[in-house]
Short mmCIF file of C-alpha atoms in Angstrom, two decimals:
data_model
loop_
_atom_site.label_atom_id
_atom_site.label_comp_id
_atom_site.label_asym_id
_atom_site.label_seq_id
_atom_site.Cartn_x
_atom_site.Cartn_y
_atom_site.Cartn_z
CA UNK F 16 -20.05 113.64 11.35
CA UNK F 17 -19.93 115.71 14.41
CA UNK F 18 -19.65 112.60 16.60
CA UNK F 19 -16.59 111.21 14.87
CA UNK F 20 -14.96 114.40 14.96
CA UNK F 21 -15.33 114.72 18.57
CA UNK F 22 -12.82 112.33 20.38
CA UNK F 23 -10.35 114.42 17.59
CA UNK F 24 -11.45 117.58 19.36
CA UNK F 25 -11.16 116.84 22.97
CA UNK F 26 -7.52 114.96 21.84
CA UNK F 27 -6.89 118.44 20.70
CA UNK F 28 -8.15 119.88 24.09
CA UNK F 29 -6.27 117.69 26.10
CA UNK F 30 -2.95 118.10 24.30
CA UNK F 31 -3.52 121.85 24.58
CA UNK F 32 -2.95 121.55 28.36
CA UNK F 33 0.08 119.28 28.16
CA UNK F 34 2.33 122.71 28.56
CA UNK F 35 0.82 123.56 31.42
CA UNK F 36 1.40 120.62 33.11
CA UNK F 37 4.83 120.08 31.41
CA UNK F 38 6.41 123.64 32.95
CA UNK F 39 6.72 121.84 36.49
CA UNK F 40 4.36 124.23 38.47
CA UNK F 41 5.21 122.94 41.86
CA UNK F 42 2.33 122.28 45.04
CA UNK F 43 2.53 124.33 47.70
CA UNK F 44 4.86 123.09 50.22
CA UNK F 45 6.04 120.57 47.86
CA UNK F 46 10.07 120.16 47.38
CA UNK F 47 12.04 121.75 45.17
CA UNK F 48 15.56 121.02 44.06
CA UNK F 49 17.26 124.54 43.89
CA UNK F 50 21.16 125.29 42.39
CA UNK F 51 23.80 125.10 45.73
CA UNK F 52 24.87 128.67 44.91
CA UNK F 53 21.38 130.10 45.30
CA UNK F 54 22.05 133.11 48.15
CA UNK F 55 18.97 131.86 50.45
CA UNK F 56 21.03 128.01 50.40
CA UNK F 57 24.54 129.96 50.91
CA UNK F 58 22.74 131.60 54.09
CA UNK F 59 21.47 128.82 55.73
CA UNK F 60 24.52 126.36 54.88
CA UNK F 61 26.14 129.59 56.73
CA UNK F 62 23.49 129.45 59.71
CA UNK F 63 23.43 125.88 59.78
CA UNK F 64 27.40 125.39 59.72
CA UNK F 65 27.89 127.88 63.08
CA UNK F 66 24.88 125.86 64.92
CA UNK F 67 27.15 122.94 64.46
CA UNK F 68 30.03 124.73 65.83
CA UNK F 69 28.27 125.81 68.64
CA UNK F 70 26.50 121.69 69.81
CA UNK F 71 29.22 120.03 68.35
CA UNK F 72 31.61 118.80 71.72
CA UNK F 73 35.04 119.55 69.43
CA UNK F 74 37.75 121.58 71.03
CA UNK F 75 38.12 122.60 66.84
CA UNK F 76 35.56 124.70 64.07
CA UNK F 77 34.60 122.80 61.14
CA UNK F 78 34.45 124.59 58.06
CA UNK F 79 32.41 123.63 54.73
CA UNK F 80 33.88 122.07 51.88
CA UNK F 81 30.99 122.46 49.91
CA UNK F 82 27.09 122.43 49.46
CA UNK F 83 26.52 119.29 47.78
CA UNK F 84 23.20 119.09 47.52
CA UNK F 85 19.62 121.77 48.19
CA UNK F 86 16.23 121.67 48.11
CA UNK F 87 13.37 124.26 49.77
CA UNK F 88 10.10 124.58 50.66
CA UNK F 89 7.64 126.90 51.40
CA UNK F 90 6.21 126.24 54.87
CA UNK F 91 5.05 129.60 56.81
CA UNK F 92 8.45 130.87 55.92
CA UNK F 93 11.30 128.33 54.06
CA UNK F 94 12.60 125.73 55.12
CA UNK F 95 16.03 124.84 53.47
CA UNK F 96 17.41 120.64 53.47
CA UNK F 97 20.82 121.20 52.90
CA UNK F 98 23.64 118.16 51.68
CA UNK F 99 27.07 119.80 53.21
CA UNK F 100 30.51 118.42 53.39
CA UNK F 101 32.21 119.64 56.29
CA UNK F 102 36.06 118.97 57.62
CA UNK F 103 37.40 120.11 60.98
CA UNK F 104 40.26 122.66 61.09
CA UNK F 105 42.91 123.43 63.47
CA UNK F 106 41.05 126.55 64.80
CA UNK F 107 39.80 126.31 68.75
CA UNK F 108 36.50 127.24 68.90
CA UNK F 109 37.84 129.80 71.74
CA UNK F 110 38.76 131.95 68.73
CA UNK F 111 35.21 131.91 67.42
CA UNK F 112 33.78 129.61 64.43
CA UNK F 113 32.41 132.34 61.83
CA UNK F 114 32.85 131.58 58.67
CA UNK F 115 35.17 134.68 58.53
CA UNK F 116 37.29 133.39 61.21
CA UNK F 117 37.52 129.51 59.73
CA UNK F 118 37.92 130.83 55.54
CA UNK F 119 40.81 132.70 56.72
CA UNK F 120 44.04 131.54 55.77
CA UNK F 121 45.23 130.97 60.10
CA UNK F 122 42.31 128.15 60.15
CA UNK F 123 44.74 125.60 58.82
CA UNK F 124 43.08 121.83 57.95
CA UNK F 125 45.27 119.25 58.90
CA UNK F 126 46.25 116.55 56.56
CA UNK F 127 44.27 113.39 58.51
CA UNK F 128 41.06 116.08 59.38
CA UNK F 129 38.05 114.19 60.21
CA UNK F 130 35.05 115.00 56.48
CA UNK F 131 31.74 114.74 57.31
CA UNK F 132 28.73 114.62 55.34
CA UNK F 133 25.79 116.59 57.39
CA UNK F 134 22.00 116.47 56.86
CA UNK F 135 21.05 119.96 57.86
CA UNK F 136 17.17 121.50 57.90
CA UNK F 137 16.97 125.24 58.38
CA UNK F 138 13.86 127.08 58.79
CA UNK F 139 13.87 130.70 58.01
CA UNK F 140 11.09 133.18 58.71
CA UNK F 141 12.96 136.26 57.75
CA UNK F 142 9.73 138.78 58.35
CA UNK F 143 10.21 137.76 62.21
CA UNK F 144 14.19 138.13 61.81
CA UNK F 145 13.99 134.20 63.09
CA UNK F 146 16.14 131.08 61.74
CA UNK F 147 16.58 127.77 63.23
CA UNK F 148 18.47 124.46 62.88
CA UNK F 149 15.71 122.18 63.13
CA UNK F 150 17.70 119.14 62.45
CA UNK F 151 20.92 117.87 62.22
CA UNK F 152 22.53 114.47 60.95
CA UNK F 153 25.65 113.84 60.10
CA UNK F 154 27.79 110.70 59.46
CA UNK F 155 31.95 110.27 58.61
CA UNK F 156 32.38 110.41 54.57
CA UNK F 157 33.88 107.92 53.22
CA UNK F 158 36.22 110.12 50.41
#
């Protein structure tokens, strides 16, 4: 009896740990899909936007449309992959490309302004006060 009631026993066992492995404990360093208003996304969409700005060869700012898609990881600090829709604007970059100079209501976007859909990885180490664009990519969108 106690042998055919032991493959019951370790079922029982085995199904005990299914929640465990069910909540979605992530790896270390492994992706994670986080929601586009999270602050920490917000922040480095922010960072990642006025890096453009500054490399891109425009005489204009581009502004975001939106975060489309986010994801972190944990890597000595985080490192954010950001999805972001960006458009240029009619403000010179002579005026300055913060978002608080490009939201305002002066940093008109002209009816045939060039969308973009940009790639962006930020890595933030905020104990060292350090953030950088570690890679950019972006390609025309097609809406």
């Amino acid at each position: 009896m106690a042998s055919g009631g032991s493959p019951v026993w370790a079922l029982v066992a085995l199904l005990s740990l299914l929640p465990l492995v069910a909540r979605g404990e992530r790896a270390v360093g492994a992706l994670e899909e986080v929601p586009v208003s999270n602050p920490g996304v917000q922040e480095a969409a922010r960072f990642a936007l006025e890096a453009y700005n500054r490399a891109s060869n425009s005489m204009f700012c581009y502004k975001p449309v939106r975060v489309l898609e986010a994801e972190t990881q944990v890597v000595s600090g985080m490192q954010y992959y950001l999805t972001v829709e960006i458009v240029n604007t009619r403000c010179e970059k002579k005026v300055g490309c913060g978002l608080k100079n490009v939201g305002s209501e002066n940093c008109a976007v002209p009816s045939e302004a060039e969308q973009q859909i940009c790639e962006f990885v930020v890595w933030s180490r905020p104990w060292m006060q350090d953030t950088r664009l570690s890679s950019i990519s972006c390609t025309p969108s097609s809406s």
